[in-house]
Amino acid sequence: MNSTNIKSSPFVRKPLKTKTLMFWVILCLLPGLLVQSFHFGIGTLIQVMLASTVAVLSETLVLVLRKRPIWPTISDNSALVTGILIGLALPAYAPWWIALIGTFFAIVVVKHLYGGLGHNIFNPAMAAYVLLLVSFPVTMTSWMPPQSLLVESLSSIDGFSLIFNGFTVDGFSIKQIASIDGHTIATPLDEMKTQLTLGFTSTEISGHEIYSGFAGIGWQWINVAYLAGGLALIYLKVIRWHIPLAFVGTLFVLSLLSAAINPDHSIPVLLQLFSGATMIGAFFILTDPVSAATSNLGRMIYASLVALLVFVIRNYGGYPDAIAFAVLLANMAVPMIDHFTKPRVYGYGEGNSNDN
């Protein structure tokens, strides 16, 4: 005779362990990593491997100093995800010490000085990026043009040599090999913002060859790849849809309004959505479970705030891609957002009066 075990409600879906969650995040980052490496060269892979190694070693060092067990923390893959995100955010051929400084700061200062995973109020990868950008602005904005626009392609040996030595095997620097018709190492967003301030219209600027396609050579397909990985995260229930939808939707509406009001002097809508760090920000950075808001309504408010800040900084600030700044500013508002959007406990405040 077969017996059936019947359990009473409520039924709760078993939450993913941190290790499993981070594993899926890493897996879904791979399409973007591969496309980014295809368009910008082996330097992207080197930066990711370098930052990931420093992240794991830094966390190990801190755990030893804090006399905490090493493997349970290292094996949760959170440090590895931080390292990968930092590596992806860096220019492909930035000097090796840039990844070292940024990753060490993210793990030791932003993460562990606040108490470790679950206690940090800022997104570690974005805090590290802002530190590097403020400290080394020239290096951090020295992006190579896509491989297809280079006069001569870089070999793997040249890539290693540029990162660890500053010059290719033949003795050329990044500036010497990255010039295209007088334009050097500018991303589509950077180029658009600079040329708009010089009085050119967006239509005139879009005629430059780096804007081939709908949002710039290389960058458009990188963002499509991160979009695909992000949708996979939602399908796997690793993240919820509220933050990506609110962020992309708000940025789309603001960009559309701006283009309708002043089309000649606004960043085009598709460039806003599919260039820079828009899609990796929407699905892999804003959705950080520690530094983001916790309720569904809070998540949407948080993401909309980030989108508003990104739009304002891109259009009126001095730096074209503003994901990192916007995320850190919104992180500071998360406690207040959580306070005003926390769900009401069932029955609280209703029928509990003792006045009679």
Short mmCIF file of C-alpha atoms in Angstrom, two decimals:
data_model
loop_
_atom_site.label_atom_id
_atom_site.label_comp_id
_atom_site.label_asym_id
_atom_site.label_seq_id
_atom_site.Cartn_x
_atom_site.Cartn_y
_atom_site.Cartn_z
CA MET A 1 0.00 0.00 0.00
CA ASN A 2 1.40 3.34 -1.06
CA SER A 3 1.46 6.16 1.44
CA THR A 4 1.42 9.82 0.58
CA ASN A 5 2.82 12.51 2.85
CA ILE A 6 0.62 15.57 2.89
CA LYS A 7 1.95 18.81 4.31
CA SER A 8 -0.15 21.79 5.17
CA SER A 9 0.35 25.26 3.72
CA PRO A 10 2.02 27.68 3.48
CA PHE A 11 4.33 26.31 0.82
CA VAL A 12 7.51 28.33 0.35
CA ARG A 13 9.89 27.90 -2.59
CA LYS A 14 13.32 26.94 -1.32
CA PRO A 15 15.64 29.94 -1.71
CA LEU A 16 18.81 29.63 -3.73
CA LYS A 17 22.01 29.36 -1.79
CA THR A 18 24.46 32.21 -2.25
CA LYS A 19 26.93 29.89 -3.98
CA THR A 20 24.32 28.74 -6.49
CA LEU A 21 23.00 32.25 -7.08
CA MET A 22 26.50 33.61 -7.78
CA PHE A 23 27.24 30.65 -10.06
CA TRP A 24 24.24 31.49 -12.25
CA VAL A 25 25.23 35.17 -12.30
CA ILE A 26 28.72 34.23 -13.53
CA LEU A 27 27.28 31.88 -16.14
CA CYS A 28 24.89 34.53 -17.45
CA LEU A 29 27.72 37.08 -17.63
CA LEU A 30 29.62 34.85 -20.06
CA PRO A 31 27.79 35.93 -23.26
CA GLY A 32 28.60 39.58 -22.55
CA LEU A 33 32.18 38.72 -21.61
CA LEU A 34 32.73 36.79 -24.83
CA VAL A 35 31.17 39.48 -27.06
CA GLN A 36 33.10 42.22 -25.25
CA SER A 37 36.34 40.27 -25.71
CA PHE A 38 35.55 39.72 -29.39
CA HIS A 39 35.10 43.44 -30.04
CA PHE A 40 37.81 44.83 -27.73
CA GLY A 41 40.39 42.09 -27.71
CA ILE A 42 42.01 39.71 -25.28
CA GLY A 43 42.61 42.55 -22.85
CA THR A 44 39.08 42.14 -21.50
CA LEU A 45 39.73 38.50 -20.60
CA ILE A 46 43.05 39.44 -18.98
CA GLN A 47 41.41 42.16 -16.88
CA VAL A 48 38.67 39.77 -15.73
CA MET A 49 41.15 37.04 -14.78
CA LEU A 50 43.43 39.54 -13.02
CA ALA A 51 40.61 41.20 -11.05
CA SER A 52 39.06 37.83 -10.15
CA THR A 53 42.38 36.52 -8.83
CA VAL A 54 42.99 39.65 -6.76
CA ALA A 55 39.42 39.47 -5.40
CA VAL A 56 39.82 35.90 -4.14
CA LEU A 57 43.30 36.56 -2.70
CA SER A 58 42.14 39.77 -1.01
CA GLU A 59 39.19 38.02 0.59
CA THR A 60 41.46 35.21 1.76
CA LEU A 61 43.84 37.73 3.32
CA VAL A 62 41.04 39.51 5.17
CA LEU A 63 39.61 36.24 6.46
CA VAL A 64 43.02 35.20 7.76
CA LEU A 65 43.43 38.55 9.54
CA ARG A 66 39.91 38.30 10.98
CA LYS A 67 40.57 34.69 12.01
CA ARG A 68 37.51 33.50 10.13
CA PRO A 69 37.12 30.18 8.27
CA ILE A 70 38.30 30.69 4.71
CA TRP A 71 36.62 28.10 2.50
CA PRO A 72 32.95 28.68 3.50
CA THR A 73 33.30 32.35 2.53
CA ILE A 74 35.49 31.95 -0.54
CA SER A 75 33.28 29.21 -1.95
CA ASP A 76 30.17 31.41 -2.02
CA ASN A 77 31.59 33.02 -5.21
CA SER A 78 30.60 36.55 -4.18
CA ALA A 79 34.19 37.83 -4.34
CA LEU A 80 34.58 36.19 -7.74
CA VAL A 81 31.50 38.00 -9.09
CA THR A 82 32.86 41.32 -7.80
CA GLY A 83 36.17 40.67 -9.52
CA ILE A 84 34.49 39.78 -12.82
CA LEU A 85 32.33 42.93 -12.76
CA ILE A 86 35.36 45.12 -12.06
CA GLY A 87 37.31 43.45 -14.86
CA LEU A 88 34.45 44.04 -17.29
CA ALA A 89 34.19 47.69 -16.28
CA LEU A 90 37.86 48.46 -16.95
CA PRO A 91 39.26 49.57 -20.32
CA ALA A 92 40.60 46.44 -21.98
CA TYR A 93 44.24 47.51 -21.90
CA ALA A 94 44.39 49.49 -18.66
CA PRO A 95 47.62 48.91 -16.66
CA TRP A 96 47.59 45.84 -14.41
CA TRP A 97 47.81 47.89 -11.22
CA ILE A 98 44.43 49.51 -11.97
CA ALA A 99 42.67 46.16 -11.52
CA LEU A 100 44.76 45.42 -8.43
CA ILE A 101 43.95 48.71 -6.66
CA GLY A 102 40.27 48.69 -7.56
CA THR A 103 39.61 45.07 -6.63
CA PHE A 104 41.55 45.27 -3.38
CA PHE A 105 39.55 48.37 -2.40
CA ALA A 106 36.24 46.69 -3.30
CA ILE A 107 36.87 43.58 -1.22
CA VAL A 108 38.82 44.90 1.75
CA VAL A 109 37.29 48.35 2.26
CA VAL A 110 33.80 48.34 0.73
CA LYS A 111 32.90 44.76 1.61
CA HIS A 112 34.80 43.59 4.69
CA LEU A 113 35.26 46.83 6.63
CA TYR A 114 31.47 46.97 6.72
CA GLY A 115 31.30 43.43 8.09
CA GLY A 116 31.40 41.24 4.99
CA LEU A 117 28.74 39.98 2.61
CA GLY A 118 25.29 41.17 3.61
CA HIS A 119 26.50 44.21 5.56
CA ASN A 120 27.98 46.48 2.89
CA ILE A 121 25.76 49.43 2.01
CA PHE A 122 27.46 50.18 -1.32
CA ASN A 123 27.92 48.00 -4.36
CA PRO A 124 31.61 46.98 -4.07
CA ALA A 125 32.32 46.85 -7.82
CA MET A 126 30.80 50.28 -8.47
CA ALA A 127 32.53 51.85 -5.47
CA ALA A 128 35.84 50.54 -6.80
CA TYR A 129 35.06 51.86 -10.28
CA VAL A 130 34.32 55.35 -8.98
CA LEU A 131 37.51 55.33 -6.88
CA LEU A 132 39.54 54.46 -9.97
CA LEU A 133 37.74 56.96 -12.17
CA VAL A 134 38.28 59.83 -9.73
CA SER A 135 41.90 58.86 -9.04
CA PHE A 136 42.99 57.94 -12.58
CA PRO A 137 40.55 59.69 -14.96
CA VAL A 138 42.74 59.59 -18.07
CA THR A 139 43.50 55.88 -17.75
CA MET A 140 39.91 54.96 -16.92
CA THR A 141 38.50 56.78 -19.96
CA SER A 142 41.13 55.42 -22.36
CA TRP A 143 38.97 52.87 -24.14
CA MET A 144 40.30 51.24 -27.28
CA PRO A 145 38.14 51.45 -30.41
CA PRO A 146 36.58 48.15 -31.48
CA GLN A 147 38.98 45.72 -33.12
CA SER A 148 37.32 46.22 -36.51
CA LEU A 149 38.32 49.91 -36.53
CA LEU A 150 41.97 49.40 -35.66
CA VAL A 151 44.52 49.88 -38.42
CA GLU A 152 46.36 46.79 -37.18
CA SER A 153 44.85 44.11 -34.96
CA LEU A 154 46.52 43.31 -31.66
CA SER A 155 47.93 39.85 -30.99
CA SER A 156 47.55 38.10 -27.66
CA ILE A 157 51.20 38.84 -26.87
CA ASP A 158 50.64 42.53 -27.63
CA GLY A 159 47.65 42.51 -25.29
CA PHE A 160 49.65 41.09 -22.39
CA SER A 161 52.50 43.48 -23.13
CA LEU A 162 50.22 46.53 -23.15
CA ILE A 163 48.69 45.66 -19.78
CA PHE A 164 51.87 44.67 -17.96
CA ASN A 165 54.42 46.82 -19.80
CA GLY A 166 52.48 49.72 -21.30
CA PHE A 167 53.68 49.06 -24.86
CA THR A 168 53.20 46.46 -27.55
CA VAL A 169 56.02 44.11 -28.51
CA ASP A 170 56.96 46.60 -31.24
CA GLY A 171 57.02 49.49 -28.76
CA PHE A 172 53.70 51.22 -29.55
CA SER A 173 51.55 52.75 -26.79
CA ILE A 174 47.75 52.63 -26.61
CA LYS A 175 47.43 56.18 -27.94
CA GLN A 176 49.59 55.37 -30.95
CA ILE A 177 47.54 52.36 -32.04
CA ALA A 178 44.07 53.64 -31.09
CA SER A 179 43.74 56.69 -33.32
CA ILE A 180 40.96 56.68 -35.94
CA ASP A 181 40.83 59.69 -38.26
CA GLY A 182 41.95 61.98 -35.50
CA HIS A 183 39.53 60.51 -32.96
CA THR A 184 41.24 58.58 -30.20
CA ILE A 185 39.94 56.10 -27.64
CA ALA A 186 36.39 57.46 -27.31
CA THR A 187 33.29 55.39 -26.63
CA PRO A 188 30.14 56.24 -28.61
CA LEU A 189 28.57 57.87 -25.53
CA ASP A 190 31.73 59.85 -24.82
CA GLU A 191 32.03 60.97 -28.43
CA MET A 192 28.37 61.95 -28.59
CA LYS A 193 28.53 63.95 -25.36
CA THR A 194 31.75 65.75 -26.35
CA GLN A 195 30.54 66.68 -29.82
CA LEU A 196 27.16 67.90 -28.52
CA THR A 197 28.93 70.33 -26.20
CA LEU A 198 30.88 71.64 -29.22
CA GLY A 199 27.67 72.58 -30.99
CA PHE A 200 27.24 69.67 -33.40
CA THR A 201 23.83 68.04 -33.77
CA SER A 202 23.22 64.40 -32.93
CA THR A 203 22.52 63.69 -36.61
CA GLU A 204 25.88 65.11 -37.65
CA ILE A 205 27.71 63.23 -34.91
CA SER A 206 26.02 59.94 -35.82
CA GLY A 207 27.75 60.08 -39.18
CA HIS A 208 31.05 59.04 -37.58
CA GLU A 209 31.98 55.44 -38.31
CA ILE A 210 31.90 54.36 -34.66
CA TYR A 211 28.09 54.78 -34.79
CA SER A 212 27.58 52.18 -37.50
CA GLY A 213 24.48 50.20 -36.55
CA PHE A 214 21.90 51.32 -34.02
CA ALA A 215 24.08 52.17 -31.00
CA GLY A 216 27.74 52.05 -31.94
CA ILE A 217 30.08 49.36 -33.25
CA GLY A 218 30.77 46.77 -30.60
CA TRP A 219 28.84 48.38 -27.78
CA GLN A 220 25.42 47.62 -29.23
CA TRP A 221 26.10 43.88 -29.42
CA ILE A 222 27.76 43.85 -26.01
CA ASN A 223 24.58 45.31 -24.52
CA VAL A 224 22.43 42.83 -26.44
CA ALA A 225 24.54 40.00 -24.98
CA TYR A 226 24.11 41.32 -21.42
CA LEU A 227 20.38 41.72 -22.10
CA ALA A 228 20.19 38.06 -23.10
CA GLY A 229 22.11 37.00 -19.98
CA GLY A 230 19.90 39.18 -17.82
CA LEU A 231 16.71 37.71 -19.23
CA ALA A 232 18.13 34.27 -18.47
CA LEU A 233 18.62 35.34 -14.84
CA ILE A 234 14.96 36.35 -14.65
CA TYR A 235 13.86 33.07 -16.26
CA LEU A 236 15.96 31.12 -13.74
CA LYS A 237 14.41 33.21 -10.91
CA VAL A 238 17.85 34.33 -9.79
CA ILE A 239 16.68 37.97 -9.96
CA ARG A 240 13.23 39.52 -10.18
CA TRP A 241 11.98 41.61 -13.08
CA HIS A 242 11.14 44.74 -11.09
CA ILE A 243 14.57 46.43 -11.11
CA PRO A 244 15.53 45.81 -14.76
CA LEU A 245 12.09 46.78 -16.05
CA ALA A 246 11.86 49.93 -13.94
CA PHE A 247 15.39 51.01 -14.85
CA VAL A 248 15.19 50.40 -18.60
CA GLY A 249 11.61 51.69 -18.78
CA THR A 250 12.38 54.93 -16.93
CA LEU A 251 15.53 55.57 -18.96
CA PHE A 252 13.57 54.90 -22.17
CA VAL A 253 10.78 57.33 -21.26
CA LEU A 254 13.18 60.09 -20.21
CA SER A 255 15.30 59.65 -23.34
CA LEU A 256 12.21 59.64 -25.56
CA LEU A 257 10.91 62.85 -23.98
CA SER A 258 14.29 64.51 -24.36
CA ALA A 259 14.52 63.49 -28.01
CA ALA A 260 11.00 64.77 -28.66
CA ILE A 261 11.69 68.14 -27.03
CA ASN A 262 15.17 68.75 -28.43
CA PRO A 263 16.05 66.10 -31.04
CA ASP A 264 19.19 67.80 -32.39
CA HIS A 265 20.90 68.12 -29.03
CA SER A 266 19.86 64.96 -27.23
CA ILE A 267 21.55 61.59 -26.95
CA PRO A 268 19.50 59.23 -29.18
CA VAL A 269 17.23 56.76 -27.40
CA LEU A 270 18.89 53.60 -28.75
CA LEU A 271 22.31 54.95 -27.83
CA GLN A 272 21.08 55.52 -24.27
CA LEU A 273 19.77 51.97 -24.02
CA PHE A 274 22.36 49.95 -25.94
CA SER A 275 25.66 51.68 -25.32
CA GLY A 276 27.92 52.01 -22.29
CA ALA A 277 26.99 49.97 -19.24
CA THR A 278 23.19 50.20 -19.55
CA MET A 279 22.29 46.52 -19.81
CA ILE A 280 24.96 45.11 -17.52
CA GLY A 281 23.87 47.76 -15.05
CA ALA A 282 20.18 46.89 -15.35
CA PHE A 283 20.56 43.14 -14.83
CA PHE A 284 23.86 42.53 -13.02
CA ILE A 285 24.69 45.65 -10.98
CA LEU A 286 21.45 47.23 -9.81
CA THR A 287 20.11 43.81 -8.81
CA ASP A 288 22.80 43.26 -6.17
CA PRO A 289 20.68 41.74 -3.36
CA VAL A 290 22.69 43.42 -0.59
CA SER A 291 22.79 47.07 -1.68
CA ALA A 292 19.43 47.27 -3.50
CA ALA A 293 16.00 47.86 -1.98
CA THR A 294 14.15 44.82 -0.61
CA SER A 295 10.43 45.16 -1.36
CA ASN A 296 9.05 44.98 -4.89
CA LEU A 297 7.80 48.57 -4.77
CA GLY A 298 11.08 49.66 -3.22
CA ARG A 299 13.03 47.94 -5.99
CA MET A 300 11.10 49.80 -8.66
CA ILE A 301 11.57 53.14 -6.91
CA TYR A 302 15.27 52.42 -6.46
CA ALA A 303 15.75 51.46 -10.12
CA SER A 304 13.78 54.47 -11.35
CA LEU A 305 15.93 56.73 -9.20
CA VAL A 306 19.09 55.20 -10.71
CA ALA A 307 17.69 55.71 -14.23
CA LEU A 308 16.86 59.35 -13.48
CA LEU A 309 20.39 59.95 -12.17
CA VAL A 310 21.93 58.20 -15.19
CA PHE A 311 19.88 60.36 -17.54
CA VAL A 312 20.78 63.60 -15.75
CA ILE A 313 24.51 62.80 -15.50
CA ARG A 314 24.76 61.62 -19.10
CA ASN A 315 22.97 64.67 -20.47
CA TYR A 316 24.09 67.43 -18.13
CA GLY A 317 27.10 66.11 -16.21
CA GLY A 318 30.73 65.82 -17.16
CA TYR A 319 30.92 62.03 -17.52
CA PRO A 320 28.99 60.26 -20.29
CA ASP A 321 28.35 56.87 -18.70
CA ALA A 322 26.95 57.33 -15.24
CA ILE A 323 25.88 53.90 -13.98
CA ALA A 324 28.46 53.71 -11.17
CA PHE A 325 27.76 57.21 -9.80
CA ALA A 326 24.01 56.72 -10.02
CA VAL A 327 24.11 53.35 -8.25
CA LEU A 328 26.21 54.64 -5.34
CA LEU A 329 23.97 57.69 -4.88
CA ALA A 330 20.87 55.48 -4.93
CA ASN A 331 22.50 53.03 -2.48
CA MET A 332 22.51 55.83 0.08
CA ALA A 333 18.76 56.26 -0.38
CA VAL A 334 17.96 52.54 0.03
CA PRO A 335 17.38 52.64 3.83
CA MET A 336 14.82 55.42 3.40
CA ILE A 337 13.18 53.64 0.45
CA ASP A 338 12.94 50.43 2.49
CA HIS A 339 11.49 52.32 5.46
CA PHE A 340 8.61 53.77 3.46
CA THR A 341 7.92 50.73 1.26
CA LYS A 342 8.17 47.84 3.70
CA PRO A 343 5.07 45.63 3.53
CA ARG A 344 2.51 46.05 6.30
CA VAL A 345 2.20 43.03 8.58
CA TYR A 346 -1.17 41.34 8.01
CA GLY A 347 -3.70 42.56 10.54
CA TYR A 348 -1.46 45.32 11.88
CA GLY A 349 -3.40 48.51 12.50
CA GLU A 350 -6.72 46.96 11.56
CA GLY A 351 -9.18 45.92 14.22
CA ASN A 352 -6.55 46.11 16.95
CA SER A 353 -7.78 49.26 18.61
CA ASN A 354 -8.30 49.10 22.37
CA ASP A 355 -10.11 52.45 22.55
CA ASN A 356 -13.44 50.87 23.52
#
